[in-house]
mmCIF file of C-alpha atoms in Angstrom:
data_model
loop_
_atom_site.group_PDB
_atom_site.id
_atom_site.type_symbol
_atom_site.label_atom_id
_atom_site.label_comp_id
_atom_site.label_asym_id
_atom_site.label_seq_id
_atom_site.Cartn_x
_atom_site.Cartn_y
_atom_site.Cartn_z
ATOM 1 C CA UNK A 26 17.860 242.709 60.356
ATOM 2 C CA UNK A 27 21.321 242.349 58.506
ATOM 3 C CA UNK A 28 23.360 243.726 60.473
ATOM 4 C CA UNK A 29 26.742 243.489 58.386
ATOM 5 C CA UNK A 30 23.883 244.696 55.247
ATOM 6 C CA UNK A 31 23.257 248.323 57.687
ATOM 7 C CA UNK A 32 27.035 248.756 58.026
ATOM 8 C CA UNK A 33 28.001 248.971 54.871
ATOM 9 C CA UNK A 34 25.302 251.160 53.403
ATOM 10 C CA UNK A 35 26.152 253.400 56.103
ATOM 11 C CA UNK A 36 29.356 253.475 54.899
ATOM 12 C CA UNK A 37 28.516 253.958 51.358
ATOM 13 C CA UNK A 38 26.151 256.526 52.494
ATOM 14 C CA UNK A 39 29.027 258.922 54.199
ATOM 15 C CA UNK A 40 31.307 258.768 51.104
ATOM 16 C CA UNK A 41 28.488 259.625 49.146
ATOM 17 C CA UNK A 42 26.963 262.654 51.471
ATOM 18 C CA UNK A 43 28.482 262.603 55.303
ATOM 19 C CA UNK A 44 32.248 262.935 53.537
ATOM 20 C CA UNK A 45 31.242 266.160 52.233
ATOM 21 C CA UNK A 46 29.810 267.880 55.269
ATOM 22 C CA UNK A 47 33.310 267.885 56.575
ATOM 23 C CA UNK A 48 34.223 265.287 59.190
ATOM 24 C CA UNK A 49 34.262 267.468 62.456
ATOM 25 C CA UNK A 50 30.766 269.152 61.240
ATOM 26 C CA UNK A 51 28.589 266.364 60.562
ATOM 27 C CA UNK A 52 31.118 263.014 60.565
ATOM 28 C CA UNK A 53 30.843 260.433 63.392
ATOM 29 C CA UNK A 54 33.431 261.526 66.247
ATOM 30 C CA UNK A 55 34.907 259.145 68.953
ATOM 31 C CA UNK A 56 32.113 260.292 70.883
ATOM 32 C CA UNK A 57 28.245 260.055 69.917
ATOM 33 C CA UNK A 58 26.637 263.338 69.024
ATOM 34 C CA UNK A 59 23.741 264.143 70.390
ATOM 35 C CA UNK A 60 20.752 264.496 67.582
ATOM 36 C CA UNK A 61 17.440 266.145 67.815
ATOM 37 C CA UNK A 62 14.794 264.772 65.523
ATOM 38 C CA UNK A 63 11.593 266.326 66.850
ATOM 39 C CA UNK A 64 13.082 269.547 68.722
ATOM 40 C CA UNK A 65 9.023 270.834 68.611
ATOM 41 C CA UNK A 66 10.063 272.756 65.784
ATOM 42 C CA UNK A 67 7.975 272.122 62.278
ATOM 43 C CA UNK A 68 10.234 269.894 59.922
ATOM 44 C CA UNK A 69 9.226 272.694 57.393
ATOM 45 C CA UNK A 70 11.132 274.864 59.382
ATOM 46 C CA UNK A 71 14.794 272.779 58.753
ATOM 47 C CA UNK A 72 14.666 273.241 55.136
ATOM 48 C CA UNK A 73 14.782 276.727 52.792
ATOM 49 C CA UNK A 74 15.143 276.205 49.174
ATOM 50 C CA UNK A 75 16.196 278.919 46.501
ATOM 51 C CA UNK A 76 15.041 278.603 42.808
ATOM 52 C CA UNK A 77 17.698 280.210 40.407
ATOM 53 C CA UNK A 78 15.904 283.095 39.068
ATOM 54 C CA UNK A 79 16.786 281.596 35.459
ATOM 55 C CA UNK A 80 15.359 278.202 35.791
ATOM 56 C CA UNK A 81 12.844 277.090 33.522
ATOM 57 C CA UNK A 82 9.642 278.772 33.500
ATOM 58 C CA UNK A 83 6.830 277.301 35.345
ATOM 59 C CA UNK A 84 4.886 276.413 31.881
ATOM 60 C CA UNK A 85 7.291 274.872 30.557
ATOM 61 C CA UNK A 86 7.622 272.648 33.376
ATOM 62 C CA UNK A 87 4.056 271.880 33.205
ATOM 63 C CA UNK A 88 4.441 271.076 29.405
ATOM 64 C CA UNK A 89 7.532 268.542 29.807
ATOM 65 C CA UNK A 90 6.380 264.925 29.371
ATOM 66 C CA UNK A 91 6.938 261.967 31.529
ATOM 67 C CA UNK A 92 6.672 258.374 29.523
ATOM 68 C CA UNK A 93 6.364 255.395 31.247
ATOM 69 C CA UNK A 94 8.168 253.329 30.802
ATOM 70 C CA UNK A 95 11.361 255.080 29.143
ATOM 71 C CA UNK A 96 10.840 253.282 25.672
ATOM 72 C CA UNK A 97 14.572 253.165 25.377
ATOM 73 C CA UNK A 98 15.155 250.971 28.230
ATOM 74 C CA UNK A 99 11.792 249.466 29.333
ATOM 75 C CA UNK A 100 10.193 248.127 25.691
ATOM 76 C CA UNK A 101 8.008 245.564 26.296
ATOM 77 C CA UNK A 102 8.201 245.472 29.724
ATOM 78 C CA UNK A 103 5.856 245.539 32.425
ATOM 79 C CA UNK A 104 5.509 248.159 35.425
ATOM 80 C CA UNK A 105 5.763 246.395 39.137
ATOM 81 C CA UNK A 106 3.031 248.034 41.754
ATOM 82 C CA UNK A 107 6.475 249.210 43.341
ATOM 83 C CA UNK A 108 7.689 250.742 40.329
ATOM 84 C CA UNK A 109 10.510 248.585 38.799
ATOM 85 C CA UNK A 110 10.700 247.089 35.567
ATOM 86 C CA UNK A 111 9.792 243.787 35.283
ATOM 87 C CA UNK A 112 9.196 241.237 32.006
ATOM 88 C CA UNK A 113 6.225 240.779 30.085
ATOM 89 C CA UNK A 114 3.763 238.660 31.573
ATOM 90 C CA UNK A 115 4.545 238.799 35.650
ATOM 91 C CA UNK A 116 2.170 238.744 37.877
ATOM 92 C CA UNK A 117 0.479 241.625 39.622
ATOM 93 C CA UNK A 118 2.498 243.972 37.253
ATOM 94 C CA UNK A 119 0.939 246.590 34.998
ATOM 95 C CA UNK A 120 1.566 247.491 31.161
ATOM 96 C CA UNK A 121 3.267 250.603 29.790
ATOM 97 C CA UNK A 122 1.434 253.453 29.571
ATOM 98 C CA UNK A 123 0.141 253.876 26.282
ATOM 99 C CA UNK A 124 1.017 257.542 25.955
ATOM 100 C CA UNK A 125 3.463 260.050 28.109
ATOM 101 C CA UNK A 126 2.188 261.450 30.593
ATOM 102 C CA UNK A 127 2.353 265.172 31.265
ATOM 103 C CA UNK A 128 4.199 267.285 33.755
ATOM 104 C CA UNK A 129 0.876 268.879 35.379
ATOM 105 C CA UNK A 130 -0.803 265.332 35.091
ATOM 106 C CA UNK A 131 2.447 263.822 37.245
ATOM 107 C CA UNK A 132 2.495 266.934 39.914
ATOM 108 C CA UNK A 133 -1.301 266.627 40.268
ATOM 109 C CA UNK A 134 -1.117 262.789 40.827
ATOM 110 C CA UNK A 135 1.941 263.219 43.146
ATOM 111 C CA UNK A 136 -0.174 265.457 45.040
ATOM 112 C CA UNK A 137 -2.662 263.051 45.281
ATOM 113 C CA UNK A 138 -5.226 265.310 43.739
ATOM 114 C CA UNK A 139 -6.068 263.396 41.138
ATOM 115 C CA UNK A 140 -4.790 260.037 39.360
ATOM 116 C CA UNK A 141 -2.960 259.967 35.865
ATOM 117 C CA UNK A 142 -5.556 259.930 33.499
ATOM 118 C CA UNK A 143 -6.492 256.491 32.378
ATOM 119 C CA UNK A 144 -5.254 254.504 34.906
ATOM 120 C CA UNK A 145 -6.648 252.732 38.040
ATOM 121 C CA UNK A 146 -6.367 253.110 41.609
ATOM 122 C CA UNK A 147 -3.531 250.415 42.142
ATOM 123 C CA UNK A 148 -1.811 251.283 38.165
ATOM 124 C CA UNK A 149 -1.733 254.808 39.294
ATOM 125 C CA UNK A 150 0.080 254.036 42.090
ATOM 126 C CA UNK A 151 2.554 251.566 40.407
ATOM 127 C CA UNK A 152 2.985 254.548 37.828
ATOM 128 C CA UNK A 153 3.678 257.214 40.403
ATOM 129 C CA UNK A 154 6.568 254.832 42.099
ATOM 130 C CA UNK A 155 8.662 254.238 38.936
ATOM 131 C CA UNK A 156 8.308 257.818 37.969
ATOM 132 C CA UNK A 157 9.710 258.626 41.621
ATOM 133 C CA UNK A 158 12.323 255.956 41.189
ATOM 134 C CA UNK A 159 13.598 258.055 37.812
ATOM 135 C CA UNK A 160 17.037 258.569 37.520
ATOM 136 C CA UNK A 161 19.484 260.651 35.586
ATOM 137 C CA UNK A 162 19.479 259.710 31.868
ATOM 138 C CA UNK A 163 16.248 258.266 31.631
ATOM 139 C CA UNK A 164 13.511 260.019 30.050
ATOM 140 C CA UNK A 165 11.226 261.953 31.879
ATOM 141 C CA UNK A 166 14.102 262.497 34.735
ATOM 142 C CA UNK A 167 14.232 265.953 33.962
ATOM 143 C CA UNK A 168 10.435 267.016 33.874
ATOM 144 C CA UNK A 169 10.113 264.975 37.511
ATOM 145 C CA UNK A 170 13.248 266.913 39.031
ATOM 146 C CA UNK A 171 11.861 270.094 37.954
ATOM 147 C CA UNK A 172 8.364 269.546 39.405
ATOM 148 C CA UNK A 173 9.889 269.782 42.766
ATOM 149 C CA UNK A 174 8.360 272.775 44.631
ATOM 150 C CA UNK A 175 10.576 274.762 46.629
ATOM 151 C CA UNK A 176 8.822 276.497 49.539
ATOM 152 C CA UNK B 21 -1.458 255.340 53.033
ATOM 153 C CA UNK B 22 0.920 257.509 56.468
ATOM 154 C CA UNK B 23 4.060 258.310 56.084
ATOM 155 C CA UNK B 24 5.291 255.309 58.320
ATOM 156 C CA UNK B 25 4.172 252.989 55.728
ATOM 157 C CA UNK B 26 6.242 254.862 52.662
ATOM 158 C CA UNK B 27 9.924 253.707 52.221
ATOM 159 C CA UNK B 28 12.083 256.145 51.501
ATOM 160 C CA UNK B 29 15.514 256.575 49.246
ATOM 161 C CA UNK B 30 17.822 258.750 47.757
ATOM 162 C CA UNK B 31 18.529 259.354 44.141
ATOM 163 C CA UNK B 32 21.790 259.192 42.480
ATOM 164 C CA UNK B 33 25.092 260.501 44.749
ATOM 165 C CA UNK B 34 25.974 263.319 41.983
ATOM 166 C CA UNK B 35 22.560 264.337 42.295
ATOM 167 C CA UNK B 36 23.618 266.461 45.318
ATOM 168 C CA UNK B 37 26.328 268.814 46.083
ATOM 169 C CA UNK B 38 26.528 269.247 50.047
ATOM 170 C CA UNK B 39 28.594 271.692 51.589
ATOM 171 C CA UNK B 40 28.574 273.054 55.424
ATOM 172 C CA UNK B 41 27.979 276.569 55.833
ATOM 173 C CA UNK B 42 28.510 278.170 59.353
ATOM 174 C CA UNK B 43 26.787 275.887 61.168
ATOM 175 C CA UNK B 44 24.322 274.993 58.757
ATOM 176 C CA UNK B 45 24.368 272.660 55.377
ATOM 177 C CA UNK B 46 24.124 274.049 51.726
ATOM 178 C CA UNK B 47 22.821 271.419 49.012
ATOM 179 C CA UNK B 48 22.212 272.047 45.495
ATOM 180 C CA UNK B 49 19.843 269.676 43.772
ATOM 181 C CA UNK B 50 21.942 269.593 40.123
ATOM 182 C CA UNK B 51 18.449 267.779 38.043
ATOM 183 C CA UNK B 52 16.316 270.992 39.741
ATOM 184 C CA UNK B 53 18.814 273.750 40.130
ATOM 185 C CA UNK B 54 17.157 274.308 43.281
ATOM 186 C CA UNK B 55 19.824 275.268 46.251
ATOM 187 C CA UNK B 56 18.445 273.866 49.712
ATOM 188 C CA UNK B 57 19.697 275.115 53.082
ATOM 189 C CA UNK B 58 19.186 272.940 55.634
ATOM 190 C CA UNK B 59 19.615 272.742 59.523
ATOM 191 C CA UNK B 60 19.936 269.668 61.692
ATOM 192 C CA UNK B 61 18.854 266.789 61.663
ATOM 193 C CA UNK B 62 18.405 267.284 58.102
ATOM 194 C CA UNK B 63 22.183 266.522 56.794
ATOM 195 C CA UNK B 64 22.059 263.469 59.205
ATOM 196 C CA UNK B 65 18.708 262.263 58.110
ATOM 197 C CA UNK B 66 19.721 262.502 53.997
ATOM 198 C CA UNK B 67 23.396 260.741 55.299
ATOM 199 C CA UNK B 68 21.611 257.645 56.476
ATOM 200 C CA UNK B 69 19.180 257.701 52.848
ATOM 201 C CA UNK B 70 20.503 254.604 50.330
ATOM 202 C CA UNK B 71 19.491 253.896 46.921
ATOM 203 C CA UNK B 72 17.700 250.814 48.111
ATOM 204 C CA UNK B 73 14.230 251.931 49.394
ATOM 205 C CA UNK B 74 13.345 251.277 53.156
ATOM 206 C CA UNK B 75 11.361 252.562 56.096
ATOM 207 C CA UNK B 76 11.416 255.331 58.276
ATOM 208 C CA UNK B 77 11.525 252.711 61.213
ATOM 209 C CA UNK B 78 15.080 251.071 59.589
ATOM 210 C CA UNK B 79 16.467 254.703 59.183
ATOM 211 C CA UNK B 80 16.059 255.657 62.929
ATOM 212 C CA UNK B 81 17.657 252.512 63.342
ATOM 213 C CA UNK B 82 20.511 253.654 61.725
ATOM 214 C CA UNK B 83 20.837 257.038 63.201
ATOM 215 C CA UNK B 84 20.531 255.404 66.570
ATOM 216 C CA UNK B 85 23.779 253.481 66.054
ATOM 217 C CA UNK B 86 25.118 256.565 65.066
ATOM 218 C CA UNK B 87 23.618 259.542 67.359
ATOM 219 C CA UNK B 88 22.400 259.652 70.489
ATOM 220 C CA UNK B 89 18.798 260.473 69.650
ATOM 221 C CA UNK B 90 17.469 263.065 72.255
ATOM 222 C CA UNK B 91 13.930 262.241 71.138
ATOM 223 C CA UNK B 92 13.711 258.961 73.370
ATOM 224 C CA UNK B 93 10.436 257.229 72.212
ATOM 225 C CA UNK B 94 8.753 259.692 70.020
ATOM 226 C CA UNK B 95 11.725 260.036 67.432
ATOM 227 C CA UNK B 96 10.152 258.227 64.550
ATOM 228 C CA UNK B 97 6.886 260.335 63.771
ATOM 229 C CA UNK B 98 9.193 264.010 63.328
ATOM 230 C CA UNK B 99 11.961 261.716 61.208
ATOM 231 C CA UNK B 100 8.834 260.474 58.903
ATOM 232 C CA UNK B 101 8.121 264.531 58.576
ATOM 233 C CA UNK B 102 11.612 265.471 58.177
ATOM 234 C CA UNK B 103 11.375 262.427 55.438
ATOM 235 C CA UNK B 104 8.538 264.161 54.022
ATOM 236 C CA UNK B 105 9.677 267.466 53.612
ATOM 237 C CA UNK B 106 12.894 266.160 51.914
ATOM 238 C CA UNK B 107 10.303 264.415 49.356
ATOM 239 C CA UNK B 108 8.400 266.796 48.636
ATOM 240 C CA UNK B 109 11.289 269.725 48.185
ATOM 241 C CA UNK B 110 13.009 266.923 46.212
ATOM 242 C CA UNK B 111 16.113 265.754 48.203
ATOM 243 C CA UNK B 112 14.514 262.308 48.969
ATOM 244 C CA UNK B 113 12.474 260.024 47.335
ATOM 245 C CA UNK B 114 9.830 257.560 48.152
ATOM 246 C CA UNK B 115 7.858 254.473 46.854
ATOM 247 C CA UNK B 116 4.614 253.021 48.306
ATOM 248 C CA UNK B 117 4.674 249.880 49.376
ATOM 249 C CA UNK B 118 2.924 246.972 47.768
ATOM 250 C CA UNK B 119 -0.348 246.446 48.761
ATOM 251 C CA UNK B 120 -0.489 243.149 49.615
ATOM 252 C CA UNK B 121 2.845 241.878 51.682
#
């Protein structure tokens, strides 16, 4: 374990979240609080989400396309089986999908229902984990936030 | 493939607008334009997340040396739960591991 490694993503992690709860609501006091993880209650149960009534429509979620790799930033490379991109030619890693994949193929392979079409058991997987690892500004970001399913 | 096995991590920090609301924690999701309200231990759960993927096991770690869990020995399996929920709704992320260590 590194220790001094733990402390400071702690840190970064209240300036990027815990700072905004408000430091006597949620910060760490001079005292411990006391947390409740299990509490018998259904994790379920912790979280409501609200859909804005003028968010996209459900087809058109289903119609956005995912590519992977984003062709902007990952030409010619490879997919890792944990979903980074890595150069041509390593090891264990997968190649680019040859065609986008789409937003009801991605939410049915997230679900574990089915894989994306084409792929293998393993290249599936390697697929699914840079698609999770999508951030803002790359493509496909967009269709994967919105396939998010609010209770 | 459980839950314990996944390693979980948090998209970008402007991804999420957090504000307490009597008692309990509003977060919009900007990408989804989803609005989440959450109770405890949720807020503290998605405080301890970092962009750098890692297990459920390393994030109790981390809440211990910040909370004093009241869970004793059974915390980890309702913080992989917790974990999952916040996937699947969104506010977290996870990868599989590699197969083969």
């Amino acid at each position: 374990m590194d220790e001094r490694g733990h402390e400071r993503k702690g840190m970064d992690c209240d300036a990027d979240i815990g700072a905004e709860h408000g430091a006597t609501e949620h910060g760490v006091g001079a005292t411990r609080r006391k947390l409740l993880l299990g509490g018998g209650l259904a994790a379920a149960t912790a979280v409501v989400s609200i859909r804005p009534a003028l968010a996209n429509t459900a087809a058109s979620v289903l119609n956005c396309q995912i590519p992977v790799p984003d062709p902007a930033k990952g030409s010619g490379q490879m997919i890792s089986a944990d979903g980074k991109l890595v150069p041509h030619g390593t090891k264990g890693a997968f190649p680019a999908s040859g065609r986008p994949f789409s937003g009801e193929e991605v939410k049915a392979a997230l679900r574990g229902g089915k894989s994306l079409p084409g792929t293998s058991y393993e290249q599936n997987r390697a697929y699914l984990n840079y698609i999770r690892r999508l951030q803002n500004g790359t493509s496909g970001f967009t269709c994967y936030a919105s396939l998010q399913m609010p209770r | 493939m459980t839950g314990e096995a996944r390693q979980y991590f948090r998209g970008a920090p402007d991804e999420l607008l957090v504000r307490p609301l009597e008692g309990l924690t509003l977060i919009y999701h900007r990408p989804s334009g989803v609005t989440h309200i959450v109770d405890s231990p949720v807020p503290e759960i998605l405080s301890q997340l970092d962009a750098e993927p890692c297990p459920a096991s390393t994030l109790l770690a981390r809440l211990a040396r910040q909370y004093e869990l009241e869970d004793g020995e059974g915390a980890l399996d309702p913080l992989v739960a917790h974990l999952e929920t916040l996937c699947e709704v969104g506010l977290a992320r996870a990868v599989e591991p590699e197969a083969k260590g």
